[in-house]
PDB file of C-alpha atoms in Angstrom:
ATOM      1  CA  MET A   1      13.765 -95.799  59.909  1.00  0.00           C
ATOM      2  CA  ALA A   2      12.528 -99.243  60.751  1.00  0.00           C
ATOM      3  CA  ILE A   3      10.671-101.459  58.420  1.00  0.00           C
ATOM      4  CA  ALA A   4       7.279-102.196  59.923  1.00  0.00           C
ATOM      5  CA  ARG A   5       3.852-103.850  58.864  1.00  0.00           C
ATOM      6  CA  VAL A   6       1.090-101.084  59.491  1.00  0.00           C
ATOM      7  CA  ALA A   7      -1.311-102.220  61.895  1.00  0.00           C
ATOM      8  CA  SER A   8      -4.588-103.770  60.384  1.00  0.00           C
ATOM      9  CA  GLN A   9      -3.600-103.129  56.975  1.00  0.00           C
ATOM     10  CA  ILE A  10      -3.831-106.640  55.813  1.00  0.00           C
ATOM     11  CA  THR A  11      -6.304-107.989  53.346  1.00  0.00           C
ATOM     12  CA  GLY A  12      -7.011-110.150  50.819  1.00  0.00           C
ATOM     13  CA  ASN A  13      -9.641-111.639  48.200  1.00  0.00           C
ATOM     14  CA  ARG A  14     -10.241-114.276  45.589  1.00  0.00           C
ATOM     15  CA  ALA A  15     -12.618-115.111  42.500  1.00  0.00           C
ATOM     16  CA  ALA A  16     -12.910-117.717  39.909  1.00  0.00           C
ATOM     17  CA  ALA A  17     -12.953-114.896  37.298  1.00  0.00           C
ATOM     18  CA  ALA A  18     -10.494-112.587  35.454  1.00  0.00           C
ATOM     19  CA  ALA A  19     -10.327-109.928  37.899  1.00  0.00           C
ATOM     20  CA  VAL A  20     -10.689-109.391  41.542  1.00  0.00           C
ATOM     21  CA  ASN A  21     -10.727-106.407  44.073  1.00  0.00           C
ATOM     22  CA  ILE A  22      -8.395-105.900  47.028  1.00  0.00           C
ATOM     23  CA  THR A  23      -9.736-103.379  49.250  1.00  0.00           C
ATOM     24  CA  MET A  24      -7.237-101.874  52.001  1.00  0.00           C
ATOM     25  CA  PRO A  25      -9.201-101.889  55.310  1.00  0.00           C
ATOM     26  CA  ASN A  26      -7.972 -98.267  56.497  1.00  0.00           C
ATOM     27  CA  ASN A  27      -6.231 -95.245  54.318  1.00  0.00           C
ATOM     28  CA  VAL A  28      -3.051 -95.893  53.320  1.00  0.00           C
ATOM     29  CA  THR A  29      -0.340 -93.398  53.809  1.00  0.00           C
ATOM     30  CA  SER A  30       2.046 -91.396  51.331  1.00  0.00           C
ATOM     31  CA  GLY A  31       5.325 -92.757  51.363  1.00  0.00           C
ATOM     32  CA  ASN A  32       4.282 -96.262  52.506  1.00  0.00           C
ATOM     33  CA  VAL A  33       4.368 -99.373  50.206  1.00  0.00           C
ATOM     34  CA  VAL A  34       1.629-101.961  49.668  1.00  0.00           C
ATOM     35  CA  ILE A  35       3.381-105.553  48.827  1.00  0.00           C
ATOM     36  CA  VAL A  36       0.727-107.617  46.827  1.00  0.00           C
ATOM     37  CA  VAL A  37       1.146-111.265  46.496  1.00  0.00           C
ATOM     38  CA  SER A  38      -1.080-112.946  44.130  1.00  0.00           C
ATOM     39  CA  THR A  39      -1.697-116.227  42.542  1.00  0.00           C
ATOM     40  CA  ALA A  40      -3.628-117.614  39.439  1.00  0.00           C
ATOM     41  CA  TYR A  41      -4.671-120.923  38.528  1.00  0.00           C
ATOM     42  CA  ARG A  42      -5.924-121.808  34.951  1.00  0.00           C
ATOM     43  CA  TYR A  43      -6.647-125.325  33.423  1.00  0.00           C
ATOM     44  CA  GLY A  44      -5.782-126.095  29.793  1.00  0.00           C
ATOM     45  CA  SER A  45      -3.492-123.290  28.978  1.00  0.00           C
ATOM     46  CA  ALA A  46      -1.135-120.770  30.483  1.00  0.00           C
ATOM     47  CA  VAL A  47      -2.007-117.885  32.913  1.00  0.00           C
ATOM     48  CA  THR A  48      -1.243-114.682  31.280  1.00  0.00           C
ATOM     49  CA  ASN A  49       0.937-111.948  33.504  1.00  0.00           C
ATOM     50  CA  LEU A  50      -1.216-110.223  36.157  1.00  0.00           C
ATOM     51  CA  ALA A  51      -1.665-106.502  36.192  1.00  0.00           C
ATOM     52  CA  ILE A  52      -2.592-104.476  39.373  1.00  0.00           C
ATOM     53  CA  THR A  53      -4.212-100.950  39.080  1.00  0.00           C
ATOM     54  CA  LYS A  54      -6.172 -98.575  41.265  1.00  0.00           C
ATOM     55  CA  LYS A  55      -9.994 -98.912  41.009  1.00  0.00           C
ATOM     56  CA  ALA A  56     -11.831 -95.781  40.142  1.00  0.00           C
ATOM     57  CA  GLY A  57     -13.293 -94.305  43.347  1.00  0.00           C
ATOM     58  CA  SER A  58     -10.221 -94.603  45.330  1.00  0.00           C
ATOM     59  CA  THR A  59      -8.722 -91.560  46.829  1.00  0.00           C
ATOM     60  CA  ALA A  60      -5.083 -92.379  47.439  1.00  0.00           C
ATOM     61  CA  ASN A  61      -2.530 -92.130  44.822  1.00  0.00           C
ATOM     62  CA  ILE A  62      -0.264 -94.673  43.546  1.00  0.00           C
ATOM     63  CA  GLY A  63       3.319 -94.831  41.908  1.00  0.00           C
ATOM     64  CA  THR A  64       4.265 -97.020  39.207  1.00  0.00           C
ATOM     65  CA  VAL A  65       3.631-101.074  40.355  1.00  0.00           C
ATOM     66  CA  VAL A  66       6.857-102.769  40.387  1.00  0.00           C
ATOM     67  CA  ASN A  67       6.934-106.630  39.796  1.00  0.00           C
ATOM     68  CA  ASP A  68       9.671-108.081  42.015  1.00  0.00           C
ATOM     69  CA  GLY A  69       8.814-111.579  41.239  1.00  0.00           C
ATOM     70  CA  ARG A  70       7.129-113.902  38.727  1.00  0.00           C
ATOM     71  CA  TYR A  71       7.142-117.564  38.795  1.00  0.00           C
ATOM     72  CA  ALA A  72       5.067-119.732  36.576  1.00  0.00           C
ATOM     73  CA  VAL A  73       4.677-123.853  36.787  1.00  0.00           C
ATOM     74  CA  ASN A  74       2.457-126.327  35.015  1.00  0.00           C
ATOM     75  CA  SER A  75       1.525-129.838  35.910  1.00  0.00           C
ATOM     76  CA  ASP A  76      -0.177-131.432  32.900  1.00  0.00           C
ATOM     77  CA  THR A  77      -2.886-129.250  31.883  1.00  0.00           C
ATOM     78  CA  SER A  78      -2.940-127.093  35.109  1.00  0.00           C
ATOM     79  CA  TYR A  79      -1.209-123.853  35.171  1.00  0.00           C
ATOM     80  CA  TYR A  80      -0.064-121.867  37.962  1.00  0.00           C
ATOM     81  CA  LYS A  81       1.340-118.179  38.350  1.00  0.00           C
ATOM     82  CA  LEU A  82       2.711-116.369  41.625  1.00  0.00           C
ATOM     83  CA  GLU A  83       3.644-112.663  41.620  1.00  0.00           C
ATOM     84  CA  ILE A  84       5.063-110.310  44.079  1.00  0.00           C
ATOM     85  CA  ASN A  85       4.527-106.621  43.343  1.00  0.00           C
ATOM     86  CA  ARG A  86       5.449-103.396  45.027  1.00  0.00           C
ATOM     87  CA  VAL A  87       3.108-100.574  44.993  1.00  0.00           C
ATOM     88  CA  PRO A  88       4.301 -97.021  46.127  1.00  0.00           C
ATOM     89  CA  ILE A  89       1.713 -94.835  47.669  1.00  0.00           C
ATOM     90  CA  THR A  90       2.348 -91.309  46.661  1.00  0.00           C
ATOM     91  CA  GLY A  91      -0.842 -89.926  47.968  1.00  0.00           C
ATOM     92  CA  THR A  92      -2.760 -90.761  51.303  1.00  0.00           C
ATOM     93  CA  GLY A  93      -6.228 -91.923  51.188  1.00  0.00           C
ATOM     94  CA  SER A  94      -8.428 -95.035  50.586  1.00  0.00           C
ATOM     95  CA  LEU A  95      -7.449 -97.853  48.242  1.00  0.00           C
ATOM     96  CA  VAL A  96      -8.956-100.617  46.105  1.00  0.00           C
ATOM     97  CA  LEU A  97      -6.581-102.463  43.789  1.00  0.00           C
ATOM     98  CA  THR A  98      -7.744-104.392  41.110  1.00  0.00           C
ATOM     99  CA  LEU A  99      -5.870-107.659  40.047  1.00  0.00           C
ATOM    100  CA  THR A 100      -6.567-108.741  36.572  1.00  0.00           C
ATOM    101  CA  SER A 101      -5.651-111.468  33.990  1.00  0.00           C
ATOM    102  CA  THR A 102      -6.331-111.510  30.431  1.00  0.00           C
ATOM    103  CA  SER A 103      -7.161-115.119  30.676  1.00  0.00           C
ATOM    104  CA  THR A 104     -10.069-116.244  32.798  1.00  0.00           C
ATOM    105  CA  ALA A 105      -8.395-117.866  35.850  1.00  0.00           C
ATOM    106  CA  TYR A 106      -8.950-118.460  39.522  1.00  0.00           C
ATOM    107  CA  LEU A 107      -7.127-115.448  41.382  1.00  0.00           C
ATOM    108  CA  THR A 108      -6.209-114.645  44.622  1.00  0.00           C
ATOM    109  CA  GLY A 109      -4.257-111.548  46.255  1.00  0.00           C
ATOM    110  CA  SER A 110      -3.194-110.572  49.513  1.00  0.00           C
ATOM    111  CA  ALA A 111      -1.862-106.961  50.336  1.00  0.00           C
ATOM    112  CA  ASN A 112       0.002-105.670  53.172  1.00  0.00           C
ATOM    113  CA  GLU A 113       0.941-101.822  53.841  1.00  0.00           C
ATOM    114  CA  TYR A 114       4.704-101.178  55.051  1.00  0.00           C
ATOM    115  CA  SER A 115       6.383 -98.112  56.299  1.00  0.00           C
ATOM    116  CA  GLY A 116      10.064 -97.744  56.163  1.00  0.00           C
ATOM    117  CA  LEU A 117      10.818 -99.354  52.684  1.00  0.00           C
ATOM    118  CA  ASP A 118      12.557 -97.927  50.022  1.00  0.00           C
ATOM    119  CA  THR A 119      10.087 -97.389  47.288  1.00  0.00           C
ATOM    120  CA  ILE A 120      12.491 -97.168  44.496  1.00  0.00           C
ATOM    121  CA  HIS A 121      14.996-100.053  44.689  1.00  0.00           C
ATOM    122  CA  GLY A 122      14.166-103.685  44.459  1.00  0.00           C
ATOM    123  CA  ALA A 123      16.171-106.585  43.215  1.00  0.00           C
ATOM    124  CA  MET A 124      15.658-110.214  42.479  1.00  0.00           C
ATOM    125  CA  VAL A 125      18.470-112.357  43.433  1.00  0.00           C
ATOM    126  CA  THR A 126      18.128-116.168  42.385  1.00  0.00           C
ATOM    127  CA  ASN A 127      20.238-119.479  42.298  1.00  0.00           C
ATOM    128  CA  THR A 128      19.297-122.326  40.041  1.00  0.00           C
ATOM    129  CA  ALA A 129      22.141-124.484  41.100  1.00  0.00           C
ATOM    130  CA  THR A 130      21.730-128.081  42.143  1.00  0.00           C
ATOM    131  CA  SER A 131      24.145-128.203  44.532  1.00  0.00           C
ATOM    132  CA  THR A 132      23.847-129.683  48.161  1.00  0.00           C
ATOM    133  CA  THR A 133      25.623-126.665  49.508  1.00  0.00           C
ATOM    134  CA  GLU A 134      23.107-124.027  48.465  1.00  0.00           C
ATOM    135  CA  SER A 135      24.253-120.034  48.299  1.00  0.00           C
ATOM    136  CA  THR A 136      22.674-117.091  46.660  1.00  0.00           C
ATOM    137  CA  GLY A 137      25.940-115.484  46.993  1.00  0.00           C
ATOM    138  CA  ASN A 138      26.374-112.104  48.726  1.00  0.00           C
ATOM    139  CA  ILE A 139      23.283-109.870  48.538  1.00  0.00           C
ATOM    140  CA  THR A 140      23.498-106.261  49.041  1.00  0.00           C
ATOM    141  CA  GLY A 141      20.584-104.372  50.566  1.00  0.00           C
ATOM    142  CA  HIS A 142      19.568-100.627  50.017  1.00  0.00           C
ATOM    143  CA  THR A 143      18.635 -98.522  52.868  1.00  0.00           C
ATOM    144  CA  GLY A 144      15.356 -99.497  54.084  1.00  0.00           C
ATOM    145  CA  GLY A 145      14.974-102.643  52.134  1.00  0.00           C
ATOM    146  CA  LEU A 146      12.831-105.438  52.850  1.00  0.00           C
ATOM    147  CA  MET A 147      14.306-109.018  52.099  1.00  0.00           C
ATOM    148  CA  VAL A 148      12.026-111.957  51.218  1.00  0.00           C
ATOM    149  CA  GLY A 149      13.425-115.343  50.688  1.00  0.00           C
ATOM    150  CA  GLY A 150      12.094-118.736  49.456  1.00  0.00           C
ATOM    151  CA  ALA A 151      13.293-122.116  48.247  1.00  0.00           C
ATOM    152  CA  THR A 152      12.117-125.072  46.516  1.00  0.00           C
ATOM    153  CA  GLU A 153      13.829-128.240  47.115  1.00  0.00           C
TER     154      GLU A 153
END
């Protein structure tokens, strides 16, 4: 099965608070995966890890949220965090996800629903070398895997 973003299933939200809701525009489908990319900013101290939960009233069911990547950086007294999470959909229905931080922060979150993704496997491959010839080495994907890449120079 090919990996495909489900049409019209992209959304996002932001708030200057410790929680923000991300409402999927249409019902999500059992067997699909919602990828959530979230960022947080806090002045003065580090941002805690972000949590993603299903808001009460949602009729869809979700499996265990898997964190596929977490990156934190600070500049003087400004602290930033980026997270990529995978939310398996185990029951079709409406879905509102709540993104929370135990520290008050500015939060943003975006969500995209995908069909054809392997809901179980996920792997993070990193390379911290400083060579001018960059290489992550070999990457072995799983059947129905989505690969996301990025680099900082």
